[in-house]
């Protein structure tokens, strides 16, 4: 099932969010407008905004702050991507050259800073201390996740526990905040807010796990990124960690060298991953997370919005990009 089909119940809301994004990206500084237009033109799944909207609508929210907050989480996500691409020296994202490859590292970092500061301007407009607390905490944890990932780079001894800590801090945290915000805006009960938080954390983790699978099993054109980028950056993702745990001595030596140097033979590493159970193991962990996310939704009333959230759990683990 495609994302437009999944998000059909909130199609009008998504259009409203896009309008907010374009309006709030405006700036008197020409370079900011240029890079912002480039980023918007690159597209993106808009998953985090969509989850916020679906959670809010599933609890019968009728206001407009969900559009504003959906744009905020997309800005925070985009700022993180801009900074990530500079740190990782990436050259391709969503099938196009990265902003840093086109405009340079300095401009990308500074526009990322602009998006963060604009996000905080926007969240203040809700007048909700609770909303500001959730987003302030989330951005802080995401930053911690970035640093934790940096500490793991080129370290072949990274454990599954350390890996999952980075995933939950760096990737899942914004999914979690997006879902929680949808519940808070809708005046959810404590049980419903906790369920939304659990859903976001679990589905965000599942999404990252499948990203790690696709890095060794997908097609670069479909993914919109260079296959093997994580390996070249020395990032020990779960498929690599799994081979280090259960592979043959020669496979472990191959993975260790690849992580340490970032210059390993990608074809040989991919073969070692396929010859072990690494991809199946990683995918199964993603399925477990998605199932837990779906279970959390039992706290929500039956509706088209909840159905879309349930279908999103399947999409997260069955996608090819």
Backbone as numpy.savetxt, mean C-alpha at the origin, in Angstrom:
# Nx Ny Nz CAx CAy CAz Cx Cy Cz
-12.27 -10.22 -10.87 -13.12 -9.03 -10.87 -12.23 -7.79 -10.87
-12.58 -6.80 -11.70 -11.78 -5.59 -11.82 -12.12 -4.62 -10.69
-11.21 -3.69 -10.41 -11.46 -2.70 -9.37 -12.67 -1.81 -9.68
-12.84 -1.34 -10.95 -14.03 -0.54 -11.23 -15.33 -1.28 -10.89
-15.35 -2.60 -11.13 -16.54 -3.38 -10.79 -16.71 -3.47 -9.28
-15.60 -3.71 -8.59 -15.64 -3.80 -7.13 -16.12 -2.50 -6.50
-15.68 -1.40 -7.09 -15.98 -0.10 -6.50 -17.22 0.55 -7.11
-18.00 -0.19 -7.86 -19.19 0.36 -8.50 -20.15 1.03 -7.52
-20.37 0.48 -6.33 -21.31 1.14 -5.40 -20.86 2.54 -4.94
-19.58 2.83 -5.10 -19.08 4.15 -4.68 -18.53 4.93 -5.88
-19.00 4.62 -7.07 -18.48 5.27 -8.28 -18.60 6.79 -8.21
-19.75 7.28 -7.76 -19.94 8.73 -7.66 -19.02 9.32 -6.59
-18.86 8.61 -5.50 -17.96 9.08 -4.44 -16.52 9.16 -4.95
-16.10 8.18 -5.73 -14.73 8.17 -6.25 -14.51 9.36 -7.18
-15.53 9.70 -7.98 -15.41 10.88 -8.85 -15.28 12.14 -8.01
-16.03 12.20 -6.93 -15.95 13.37 -6.04 -14.57 13.47 -5.40
-13.98 12.32 -5.05 -12.64 12.31 -4.46 -11.61 12.79 -5.48
-11.74 12.33 -6.71 -10.82 12.78 -7.76 -10.90 14.30 -7.93
-12.11 14.85 -7.84 -12.27 16.30 -7.96 -11.58 17.02 -6.80
-11.69 16.46 -5.59 -11.01 17.05 -4.44 -9.50 16.99 -4.63
-9.01 15.84 -5.11 -7.57 15.67 -5.31 -7.04 16.72 -6.27
-7.71 16.90 -7.39 -7.24 17.87 -8.39 -7.30 19.30 -7.84
-8.35 19.60 -7.13 -8.49 20.96 -6.58 -7.42 21.25 -5.53
-7.14 20.27 -4.69 -6.22 20.50 -3.59 -4.74 20.34 -3.99
-4.50 19.83 -5.19 -3.13 19.76 -5.68 -2.68 21.08 -6.31
-3.63 21.99 -6.45 -3.29 23.27 -7.09 -2.31 24.06 -6.20
-1.41 24.76 -6.86 -0.41 25.56 -6.14 0.04 26.70 -7.03
0.47 27.79 -6.41 1.02 28.91 -7.17 2.42 28.60 -7.69
3.01 27.51 -7.20 4.36 27.13 -7.64 4.23 26.20 -8.85
4.67 26.64 -10.02 4.46 25.86 -11.26 4.99 24.43 -11.19
6.17 24.23 -10.59 6.74 22.88 -10.57 5.88 21.92 -9.76
5.26 22.41 -8.69 4.36 21.56 -7.91 3.19 21.11 -8.76
2.60 22.05 -9.50 1.48 21.70 -10.38 1.91 20.70 -11.43
3.10 20.89 -12.00 3.59 20.01 -13.06 3.78 18.59 -12.56
4.46 18.46 -11.42 4.70 17.12 -10.88 3.40 16.50 -10.39
2.52 17.30 -9.80 1.24 16.79 -9.34 0.42 16.25 -10.51
0.39 17.00 -11.61 -0.33 16.53 -12.80 0.29 15.23 -13.33
1.60 15.13 -13.26 2.28 13.92 -13.73 1.88 12.72 -12.87
1.83 12.95 -11.56 1.46 11.86 -10.65 0.03 11.41 -10.89
-0.88 12.37 -11.01 -2.29 12.04 -11.24 -2.45 11.31 -12.57
-1.70 11.76 -13.58 -1.78 11.13 -14.90 -1.30 9.70 -14.90
-0.47 9.34 -13.91 0.03 7.97 -13.83 -1.04 7.01 -13.33
-2.15 7.55 -12.86 -3.24 6.69 -12.40 -2.98 6.17 -11.01
-3.29 4.91 -10.78 -3.21 4.33 -9.44 -4.53 3.69 -9.09
-4.48 2.73 -8.20 -5.68 1.95 -7.88 -6.65 2.69 -6.97
-6.17 3.68 -6.22 -7.02 4.42 -5.29 -7.68 3.48 -4.27
-6.96 2.45 -3.86 -7.55 1.45 -2.97 -7.83 2.00 -1.58
-6.90 2.75 -1.03 -7.08 3.25 0.32 -8.27 4.21 0.40
-8.39 5.17 -0.53 -9.61 5.99 -0.52 -10.88 5.17 -0.67
-10.83 4.17 -1.54 -12.02 3.35 -1.77 -12.44 2.59 -0.51
-11.47 2.07 0.23 -11.81 1.34 1.45 -12.44 2.28 2.47
-11.90 3.50 2.59 -12.49 4.48 3.50 -13.94 4.76 3.11
-14.18 4.97 1.83 -15.53 5.27 1.35 -16.48 4.10 1.58
-16.02 2.88 1.29 -16.87 1.70 1.44 -17.23 1.45 2.90
-16.25 1.61 3.80 -16.53 1.43 5.22 -17.55 2.48 5.69
-17.31 3.74 5.32 -18.23 4.81 5.74 -19.64 4.57 5.21
-19.73 4.22 3.92 -21.05 4.00 3.31 -21.73 2.76 3.88
-20.95 1.75 4.24 -21.55 0.53 4.80 -22.18 0.81 6.16
-21.78 1.92 6.80 -22.38 2.34 8.07 -23.33 3.51 7.87
-23.73 3.71 6.60 -24.76 4.69 6.24 -24.34 6.14 6.46
-23.06 6.43 6.23 -22.58 7.80 6.35 -23.18 8.65 5.23
-23.64 9.86 5.57 -24.32 10.71 4.59 -23.66 12.08 4.40
-22.54 12.33 5.05 -21.91 13.64 4.93 -20.98 13.73 3.72
-20.03 14.67 3.78 -19.07 14.85 2.67 -17.61 14.77 3.13
-17.39 14.70 4.44 -16.01 14.64 4.92 -15.28 13.38 4.46
-16.04 12.35 4.08 -15.37 11.13 3.60 -14.64 11.39 2.29
-15.13 12.32 1.47 -14.42 12.68 0.24 -13.10 13.38 0.58
-13.15 14.30 1.52 -11.96 15.03 1.93 -10.92 14.09 2.52
-11.34 13.20 3.41 -10.40 12.29 4.07 -9.87 11.23 3.11
-10.68 10.82 2.15 -10.20 9.88 1.14 -9.08 10.52 0.31
-9.23 11.80 0.00 -8.17 12.51 -0.72 -6.93 12.64 0.15
-7.11 12.85 1.45 -5.97 12.96 2.36 -5.15 11.67 2.37
-5.80 10.52 2.50 -5.03 9.27 2.56 -4.34 8.99 1.22
-4.94 9.43 0.12 -4.27 9.26 -1.17 -3.05 10.17 -1.27
-3.15 11.38 -0.72 -2.00 12.29 -0.70 -0.87 11.71 0.14
-1.21 11.18 1.30 -0.18 10.59 2.16 0.48 9.41 1.47
-0.33 8.57 0.82 0.21 7.44 0.08 1.12 7.90 -1.04
0.70 8.89 -1.80 1.49 9.38 -2.93 2.80 10.01 -2.44
2.74 10.75 -1.34 3.96 11.33 -0.78 4.95 10.24 -0.40
4.43 9.15 0.17 5.28 8.03 0.55 5.93 7.40 -0.67
5.17 7.27 -1.76 5.71 6.70 -2.99 6.81 7.59 -3.56
6.59 8.90 -3.54 7.60 9.83 -4.05 8.91 9.67 -3.27
8.81 9.61 -1.97 10.00 9.46 -1.14 10.63 8.08 -1.31
9.77 7.04 -1.39 10.28 5.67 -1.60 11.12 5.57 -2.86
10.62 6.15 -3.94 11.31 6.01 -5.23 12.67 6.70 -5.20
12.78 7.77 -4.43 14.07 8.43 -4.28 15.02 7.55 -3.47
14.53 7.05 -2.34 15.37 6.21 -1.48 15.82 4.94 -2.21
14.88 4.33 -2.97 15.17 3.08 -3.66 15.84 3.29 -5.02
15.97 4.54 -5.45 16.52 4.86 -6.76 15.74 4.16 -7.87
14.41 4.12 -7.71 13.55 3.46 -8.69 13.38 4.32 -9.94
13.18 3.66 -11.06 13.03 4.38 -12.33 11.69 4.13 -13.00
10.89 3.18 -12.48 9.62 2.83 -13.13 8.57 2.57 -12.08
7.38 3.16 -12.29 6.23 2.90 -11.42 4.98 3.08 -12.25
4.04 2.13 -12.10 2.78 2.18 -12.85 3.02 2.28 -14.35
4.08 1.62 -14.80 4.36 1.57 -16.23 4.96 2.82 -16.82
5.30 3.80 -15.97 5.89 5.05 -16.46 7.14 5.37 -15.65
8.03 6.20 -16.20 9.19 6.64 -15.41 8.73 7.31 -14.12
9.43 7.07 -13.03 9.08 7.69 -11.76 9.30 9.20 -11.83
8.66 9.91 -10.89 8.81 11.36 -10.86 10.26 11.77 -10.65
10.98 11.01 -9.83 12.39 11.36 -9.59 13.24 11.13 -10.83
12.84 10.14 -11.66 13.58 9.90 -12.89 13.36 11.03 -13.89
12.19 11.65 -13.84 11.84 12.71 -14.79 12.25 14.09 -14.27
11.97 14.36 -13.00 12.16 15.72 -12.46 13.34 15.84 -11.50
13.92 14.71 -11.11 15.05 14.75 -10.19 14.65 14.44 -8.76
15.62 14.02 -7.97 15.35 13.62 -6.59 14.88 14.79 -5.73
15.53 15.93 -5.85 15.19 17.07 -5.00 13.74 17.48 -5.17
13.29 17.61 -6.41 11.91 18.02 -6.68 10.92 16.99 -6.15
11.25 15.71 -6.31 10.34 14.66 -5.84 10.19 14.68 -4.33
11.30 14.83 -3.62 11.25 14.88 -2.16 10.44 16.09 -1.70
10.67 17.23 -2.29 10.00 18.45 -1.86 8.51 18.43 -2.18
8.14 17.86 -3.33 6.71 17.75 -3.64 6.06 16.73 -2.72
6.79 15.69 -2.35 6.27 14.76 -1.34 6.01 15.47 -0.02
6.91 16.37 0.36 6.71 17.17 1.57 5.48 18.07 1.43
5.29 18.65 0.24 4.11 19.47 -0.01 2.83 18.66 0.19
2.81 17.43 -0.33 1.62 16.58 -0.20 1.34 16.25 1.26
2.39 16.00 2.03 2.20 15.74 3.46 1.62 16.96 4.16
2.19 18.14 3.91 1.71 19.34 4.58 0.29 19.71 4.13
-0.01 19.50 2.86 -1.36 19.76 2.37 -2.36 18.80 3.03
-1.92 17.57 3.26 -2.79 16.59 3.93 -3.19 17.08 5.31
-2.23 17.62 6.04 -2.54 18.08 7.39 -3.41 19.33 7.37
-3.25 20.18 6.37 -4.17 21.31 6.22 -5.61 20.81 6.06
-5.76 19.77 5.24 -7.09 19.26 4.92 -7.73 18.54 6.10
-6.95 17.76 6.84 -7.55 17.00 7.93 -8.04 17.92 9.05
-7.42 19.08 9.19 -7.85 20.05 10.21 -9.27 20.54 9.91
-9.64 20.55 8.62 -10.95 21.07 8.22 -12.10 20.26 8.80
-11.86 19.01 9.18 -12.95 18.21 9.75 -13.29 18.67 11.16
-12.34 19.35 11.81 -12.58 19.78 13.18 -12.60 18.63 14.18
-12.12 17.47 13.76 -12.15 16.28 14.61 -10.75 15.94 15.11
-10.57 16.02 16.42 -9.29 15.65 17.01 -9.02 14.15 16.78
-10.07 13.36 16.82 -9.93 11.90 16.62 -9.38 11.60 15.23
-9.90 12.27 14.21 -9.41 12.09 12.85 -7.94 12.49 12.76
-7.60 13.63 13.33 -6.21 14.10 13.29 -5.28 13.15 14.03
-5.75 12.59 15.14 -4.93 11.65 15.90 -4.64 10.41 15.09
-5.65 9.86 14.43 -5.48 8.64 13.64 -4.45 8.86 12.53
-4.58 9.98 11.81 -3.68 10.23 10.70 -2.28 10.63 11.15
-2.19 11.38 12.24 -0.87 11.74 12.76 -0.13 10.49 13.22
-0.83 9.60 13.93 -0.21 8.35 14.38 0.21 7.50 13.19
-0.66 7.44 12.17 -0.36 6.61 11.01 0.88 7.10 10.27
0.98 8.41 10.05 2.14 8.93 9.31 3.43 8.71 10.10
3.33 8.77 11.42 4.52 8.53 12.25 4.96 7.07 12.16
4.00 6.15 12.23 4.32 4.73 12.15 4.88 4.37 10.78
4.31 4.97 9.72 4.80 4.71 8.37 6.26 5.13 8.25
6.58 6.29 8.83 7.98 6.76 8.80 8.88 5.78 9.55
8.41 5.27 10.67 9.19 4.26 11.41 9.39 3.02 10.55
8.35 2.63 9.81 8.46 1.47 8.92 9.49 1.66 7.84
9.57 2.87 7.32 10.57 3.17 6.29 11.99 2.97 6.85
12.19 3.44 8.09 13.51 3.31 8.70 13.81 1.84 9.02
12.80 1.11 9.51 12.99 -0.31 9.79 13.37 -1.07 8.52
12.72 -0.74 7.41 13.05 -1.39 6.15 14.49 -1.08 5.75
14.90 0.16 5.96 16.27 0.55 5.64 17.27 -0.28 6.44
16.94 -0.56 7.70 17.82 -1.36 8.54 17.89 -2.82 8.07
16.84 -3.28 7.40 16.81 -4.67 6.92 17.52 -4.87 5.58
17.76 -3.78 4.86 18.35 -3.89 3.52 19.72 -4.56 3.58
19.92 -5.50 2.66 21.17 -6.25 2.51 21.50 -7.12 3.73
20.48 -7.45 4.50 20.67 -8.32 5.66 19.99 -9.66 5.40
20.75 -10.72 5.10 20.15 -12.02 4.79 19.62 -12.75 6.02
19.83 -12.19 7.21 19.38 -12.83 8.44 18.05 -12.28 8.94
17.40 -11.45 8.12 16.09 -10.91 8.50 15.11 -12.06 8.71
14.41 -12.02 9.84 13.44 -13.07 10.17 12.05 -12.71 9.64
11.15 -13.68 9.66 9.77 -13.40 9.28 9.17 -12.34 10.21
9.51 -12.40 11.48 8.97 -11.43 12.43 9.39 -10.02 12.06
10.64 -9.81 11.72 11.10 -8.48 11.32 10.46 -8.05 10.00
10.31 -8.98 9.09 9.66 -8.69 7.81 8.22 -8.21 8.03
7.46 -8.96 8.84 6.06 -8.60 9.05 5.92 -7.29 9.82
6.87 -6.97 10.66 6.83 -5.68 11.34 6.93 -4.54 10.34
7.84 -4.67 9.37 7.97 -3.65 8.34 6.69 -3.54 7.53
6.11 -4.68 7.14 4.89 -4.67 6.33 3.76 -3.97 7.08
3.61 -4.28 8.35 2.50 -3.71 9.12 2.71 -2.22 9.38
3.96 -1.81 9.54 4.24 -0.40 9.75 4.16 0.39 8.44
4.84 -0.11 7.43 5.07 0.66 6.20 3.90 0.61 5.23
3.28 -0.55 5.08 2.22 -0.71 4.08 0.84 -0.84 4.70
0.69 -1.75 5.64 -0.65 -2.03 6.18 -1.20 -0.88 7.00
-0.31 -0.05 7.56 -0.77 0.99 8.48 -1.70 2.00 7.82
-1.45 2.35 6.57 -2.32 3.33 5.91 -3.64 2.67 5.49
-3.62 1.39 5.12 -4.87 0.66 4.88 -5.70 0.67 6.17
-5.02 0.39 7.28 -5.69 0.35 8.58 -6.30 1.70 8.93
-5.52 2.77 8.76 -6.01 4.11 9.08 -7.17 4.50 8.18
-7.09 4.15 6.91 -8.16 4.49 5.96 -9.48 3.84 6.38
-9.42 2.56 6.70 -10.63 1.85 7.11 -11.16 2.39 8.43
-10.26 2.64 9.38 -10.67 3.17 10.68 -11.32 4.54 10.52
-10.77 5.39 9.66 -11.34 6.71 9.44 -12.76 6.62 8.90
-12.99 5.68 7.98 -14.34 5.50 7.45 -15.33 5.20 8.56
-14.90 4.36 9.50 -15.78 4.00 10.62 -15.98 5.19 11.55
-14.92 5.91 11.86 -15.01 7.06 12.78 -15.92 8.14 12.20
-15.75 8.43 10.91 -16.59 9.46 10.28 -18.07 9.09 10.35
-18.34 7.78 10.27 -19.73 7.32 10.26 -20.31 7.14 11.66
-19.53 7.48 12.70 -20.04 7.34 14.05 -20.19 5.89 14.47
-19.24 5.05 14.10 -19.31 3.61 14.37 -19.28 3.32 15.86
-19.81 2.15 16.22 -19.66 1.66 17.58 -18.20 1.25 17.80
-17.81 1.04 19.04 -16.44 0.61 19.34 -16.13 -0.71 18.64
-17.11 -1.60 18.59 -16.91 -2.89 17.93 -16.71 -2.71 16.43
-17.50 -1.85 15.82 -17.39 -1.62 14.38 -16.08 -0.92 14.03
-15.63 0.01 14.87 -14.35 0.68 14.61 -13.20 -0.32 14.72
-13.26 -1.17 15.74 -12.21 -2.18 15.90 -12.20 -3.14 14.72
-13.38 -3.49 14.21 -13.48 -4.38 13.07 -12.90 -3.74 11.81
-13.17 -2.44 11.63 -12.62 -1.72 10.47 -11.10 -1.66 10.55
-10.60 -1.41 11.74 -9.15 -1.34 11.94 -8.50 -2.69 11.63
-9.11 -3.75 12.14 -8.60 -5.10 11.87 -8.66 -5.42 10.39
-9.76 -5.08 9.76 -9.91 -5.32 8.32 -8.79 -4.65 7.53
-8.58 -3.37 7.80 -7.56 -2.62 7.06 -6.17 -3.18 7.24
-5.82 -3.51 8.49 -4.49 -4.06 8.77 -4.28 -5.38 8.05
-5.29 -6.24 8.11 -5.17 -7.57 7.50 -5.12 -7.49 5.97
-5.99 -6.67 5.38 -6.03 -6.61 3.92 -4.79 -5.91 3.38
-4.26 -4.94 4.12 -3.02 -4.28 3.70 -1.85 -5.24 3.73
-1.81 -6.10 4.74 -0.75 -7.10 4.82 -0.86 -8.10 3.68
-2.09 -8.55 3.41 -2.30 -9.49 2.30 -1.86 -8.88 0.98
-2.16 -7.61 0.79 -1.82 -6.95 -0.46 -0.31 -6.91 -0.66
0.45 -6.60 0.41 1.91 -6.54 0.29 2.49 -7.93 0.04
1.93 -8.94 0.68 2.42 -10.30 0.46 2.27 -10.71 -1.00
1.14 -10.38 -1.61 0.95 -10.71 -3.02 1.87 -9.88 -3.90
2.13 -8.64 -3.53 3.13 -7.85 -4.26 4.48 -8.58 -4.27
4.84 -9.17 -3.13 6.11 -9.88 -3.04 6.11 -11.15 -3.87
4.96 -11.79 -3.99 4.84 -12.95 -4.87 5.01 -12.52 -6.32
4.32 -11.45 -6.70 4.34 -11.00 -8.09 5.72 -10.52 -8.53
6.55 -10.11 -7.57 7.89 -9.66 -7.92 8.72 -10.78 -8.53
8.28 -12.04 -8.30 9.02 -13.18 -8.85 8.18 -14.05 -9.76
6.92 -13.68 -9.98 6.07 -14.52 -10.82 5.26 -13.76 -11.85
5.26 -12.42 -11.78 4.45 -11.64 -12.70 5.20 -11.23 -13.95
4.53 -10.43 -14.75 5.13 -9.84 -15.95 5.31 -8.35 -15.68
6.46 -7.81 -16.07 6.75 -6.41 -15.75 5.73 -5.46 -16.37
5.23 -5.78 -17.58 4.25 -4.90 -18.21 2.96 -4.85 -17.40
2.57 -6.00 -16.84 1.34 -6.05 -16.05 1.51 -5.34 -14.72
2.68 -5.50 -14.12 2.93 -4.92 -12.81 3.21 -3.42 -12.87
3.73 -2.95 -13.98 4.09 -1.55 -14.09 5.34 -1.21 -13.32
6.16 -2.21 -13.04 7.43 -1.97 -12.35 8.43 -3.00 -12.87
9.68 -2.81 -12.55 10.69 -3.76 -13.00 10.70 -4.98 -12.10
10.55 -6.15 -12.71 10.61 -7.38 -11.93 11.96 -7.49 -11.25
11.96 -7.96 -10.01 13.20 -8.15 -9.28 13.73 -6.89 -8.64
12.96 -5.80 -8.65 13.44 -4.56 -8.05 13.81 -4.73 -6.59
12.96 -5.45 -5.84 13.23 -5.63 -4.42 14.55 -6.36 -4.20
14.83 -7.34 -5.05 16.09 -8.07 -4.92 17.27 -7.15 -5.21
17.17 -6.36 -6.27 18.26 -5.45 -6.62 18.49 -4.40 -5.54
17.44 -4.09 -4.79 17.57 -3.12 -3.70 18.00 -3.78 -2.39
18.21 -5.09 -2.43 18.66 -5.81 -1.24 17.60 -6.01 -0.19
16.32 -5.97 -0.60 15.22 -6.12 0.36 14.88 -7.60 0.54
14.99 -8.13 1.75 14.65 -9.54 1.99 13.15 -9.71 2.20
12.42 -9.95 1.13 10.99 -10.15 1.22 10.70 -11.61 1.58
9.41 -11.92 1.85 9.08 -13.23 2.40 9.49 -14.40 1.50
9.33 -14.34 0.18 9.80 -15.48 -0.63 11.29 -15.76 -0.44
12.09 -14.70 -0.34 13.53 -14.89 -0.12 13.80 -15.44 1.28
13.09 -14.91 2.27 13.26 -15.38 3.64 12.88 -16.86 3.74
11.84 -17.24 3.03 11.38 -18.64 3.06 12.45 -19.57 2.50
13.08 -19.18 1.39 14.15 -20.02 0.82 15.31 -20.10 1.81
15.61 -19.01 2.47 16.68 -19.04 3.47 16.35 -19.99 4.61
15.07 -20.19 4.88 14.65 -21.06 5.98 14.54 -22.53 5.59
14.13 -22.82 4.35 13.84 -24.21 3.98 14.60 -24.69 2.75
15.33 -23.80 2.08 16.02 -24.19 0.85 17.23 -25.06 1.10
17.77 -25.58 0.00 19.00 -26.36 0.09 20.17 -25.44 0.43
21.29 -25.98 0.90 22.44 -25.12 1.20 22.87 -24.27 0.02
22.83 -24.81 -1.19 23.24 -24.03 -2.36 22.23 -22.92 -2.65
20.94 -23.22 -2.46 19.92 -22.18 -2.66 20.07 -21.08 -1.62
20.33 -21.45 -0.40 20.51 -20.45 0.66 21.72 -19.57 0.39
22.79 -20.19 -0.09 24.00 -19.41 -0.41 23.72 -18.43 -1.53
22.94 -18.87 -2.52 22.58 -18.01 -3.65 21.76 -16.81 -3.18
20.77 -17.06 -2.33 19.91 -15.99 -1.83 20.70 -15.05 -0.93
21.56 -15.62 -0.10 22.35 -14.79 0.81 23.21 -13.80 0.03
23.87 -14.28 -1.00 24.73 -13.41 -1.82 23.90 -12.34 -2.52
22.74 -12.74 -3.03 21.89 -11.79 -3.76 21.41 -10.67 -2.84
21.00 -11.02 -1.61 20.54 -10.01 -0.67 21.69 -9.10 -0.24
22.84 -9.69 0.00 23.98 -8.91 0.49 24.51 -7.93 -0.56
24.50 -8.36 -1.81 25.11 -7.54 -2.86 24.10 -6.79 -3.71
22.86 -7.31 -3.80 21.88 -6.71 -4.69 22.23 -6.91 -6.15
23.18 -7.81 -6.41 23.65 -8.02 -7.78 23.59 -9.49 -8.18
22.73 -10.26 -7.52 22.65 -11.68 -7.81 22.04 -11.96 -9.18
22.12 -13.20 -9.58 21.53 -13.66 -10.84 20.03 -13.80 -10.63
19.25 -12.84 -11.17 17.81 -12.84 -10.93 17.17 -14.14 -11.41
17.58 -14.62 -12.57 16.98 -15.86 -13.11 17.25 -17.03 -12.18
18.46 -17.11 -11.63 18.80 -18.21 -10.72 18.03 -18.09 -9.42
17.90 -16.86 -8.91 17.15 -16.65 -7.68 15.68 -17.01 -7.89
15.11 -16.56 -9.01 13.72 -16.86 -9.31 13.51 -18.37 -9.43
14.49 -19.06 -10.02 14.40 -20.52 -10.15 14.41 -21.17 -8.77
15.28 -20.70 -7.88 15.36 -21.26 -6.53 14.04 -21.04 -5.78
13.43 -19.89 -6.00 12.15 -19.60 -5.36 11.07 -20.53 -5.89
11.06 -20.73 -7.21 10.05 -21.61 -7.80 10.26 -23.07 -7.39
11.51 -23.48 -7.24 11.81 -24.87 -6.89 11.48 -25.19 -5.44
11.40 -24.17 -4.62 11.00 -24.36 -3.22 9.50 -24.10 -3.12
9.01 -24.03 -1.89 7.58 -23.71 -1.70 7.37 -22.23 -1.37
8.37 -21.40 -1.69 8.36 -20.01 -1.22 7.15 -19.23 -1.71
6.80 -19.37 -2.99 5.67 -18.60 -3.51 4.34 -19.11 -2.95
4.20 -20.43 -2.88 2.97 -21.00 -2.32 2.83 -20.64 -0.84
3.94 -20.66 -0.15 3.94 -20.31 1.28 3.53 -18.85 1.48
4.12 -17.97 0.70 3.80 -16.54 0.81 2.35 -16.28 0.44
1.89 -16.94 -0.63 0.49 -16.76 -1.04 -0.46 -17.27 0.03
-0.12 -18.38 0.66 -0.98 -18.92 1.71 -1.06 -17.98 2.90
0.05 -17.35 3.24 0.01 -16.36 4.33 -0.89 -15.19 3.95
-0.87 -14.80 2.67 -1.76 -13.73 2.21 -3.22 -14.15 2.30
-3.51 -15.39 1.93 -4.88 -15.90 2.02 -5.36 -15.89 3.47
-4.49 -16.25 4.40 -4.85 -16.24 5.81 -5.20 -14.83 6.27
-4.42 -13.85 5.83 -4.70 -12.46 6.19 -6.02 -11.98 5.58
-6.25 -12.33 4.32 -7.49 -11.92 3.65 -8.71 -12.57 4.30
-8.57 -13.82 4.72 -9.68 -14.49 5.41 -9.99 -13.82 6.74
-8.93 -13.40 7.45 -9.14 -12.69 8.72 -9.81 -11.34 8.47
-9.44 -10.68 7.38 -10.08 -9.41 7.02 -11.56 -9.62 6.74
-11.87 -10.66 5.99 -13.27 -10.95 5.66 -14.06 -11.27 6.94
-13.44 -12.01 7.85 -14.11 -12.34 9.11 -14.45 -11.09 9.91
-13.58 -10.09 9.88 -13.81 -8.85 10.62 -15.07 -8.14 10.14
-15.43 -8.34 8.87 -16.58 -7.65 8.30 -17.91 -8.19 8.81
-17.88 -9.27 9.57 -19.12 -9.81 10.12 -19.78 -8.85 11.09
-19.02 -7.87 11.56 -19.59 -6.86 12.46 -20.41 -5.81 11.72
-20.45 -5.89 10.39 -21.11 -4.87 9.58 -22.42 -5.39 8.98
-23.40 -4.51 8.83 -24.67 -4.94 8.24 -24.50 -5.32 6.77
-25.32 -6.24 6.32 -25.28 -6.67 4.92 -25.70 -5.51 4.02
-24.89 -5.28 2.98 -25.18 -4.21 2.02 -24.29 -4.42 0.80
-24.57 -3.67 -0.25 -23.71 -3.72 -1.44 -22.29 -3.25 -1.10
-22.19 -2.32 -0.16 -20.88 -1.80 0.22 -20.06 -2.88 0.93
-20.71 -3.60 1.85 -20.00 -4.69 2.53 -19.64 -5.79 1.54
-20.53 -6.07 0.59 -20.23 -7.09 -0.42 -18.99 -6.72 -1.21
-18.84 -5.44 -1.54 -17.65 -5.00 -2.26 -16.39 -5.20 -1.42
-16.50 -4.94 -0.13 -15.35 -5.15 0.76 -14.98 -6.63 0.82
-15.99 -7.49 0.86 -15.74 -8.93 0.88 -15.08 -9.38 -0.42
-15.58 -8.87 -1.55 -15.00 -9.22 -2.84 -13.57 -8.68 -2.95
-13.30 -7.55 -2.32 -11.95 -6.99 -2.35 -10.96 -7.93 -1.68
-11.40 -8.67 -0.67 -10.53 -9.65 -0.02 -10.06 -10.70 -1.02
-10.97 -11.14 -1.88 -10.59 -12.12 -2.91 -9.69 -11.48 -3.96
-10.03 -10.25 -4.35 -9.22 -9.55 -5.34 -7.79 -9.39 -4.87
-7.60 -9.07 -3.60 -6.27 -8.79 -3.06 -5.31 -9.95 -3.24
-5.84 -11.19 -3.18 -4.96 -12.35 -3.26 -4.95 -13.00 -4.64
-5.89 -12.64 -5.49 -6.00 -13.29 -6.82 -5.54 -12.40 -7.97
-5.13 -11.19 -7.68 -4.77 -10.23 -8.72 -3.44 -10.60 -9.40
-3.22 -9.98 -10.57 -1.95 -10.23 -11.28 -1.16 -8.95 -11.46
-1.56 -7.88 -10.73 -0.83 -6.60 -10.81 -1.08 -5.80 -9.56
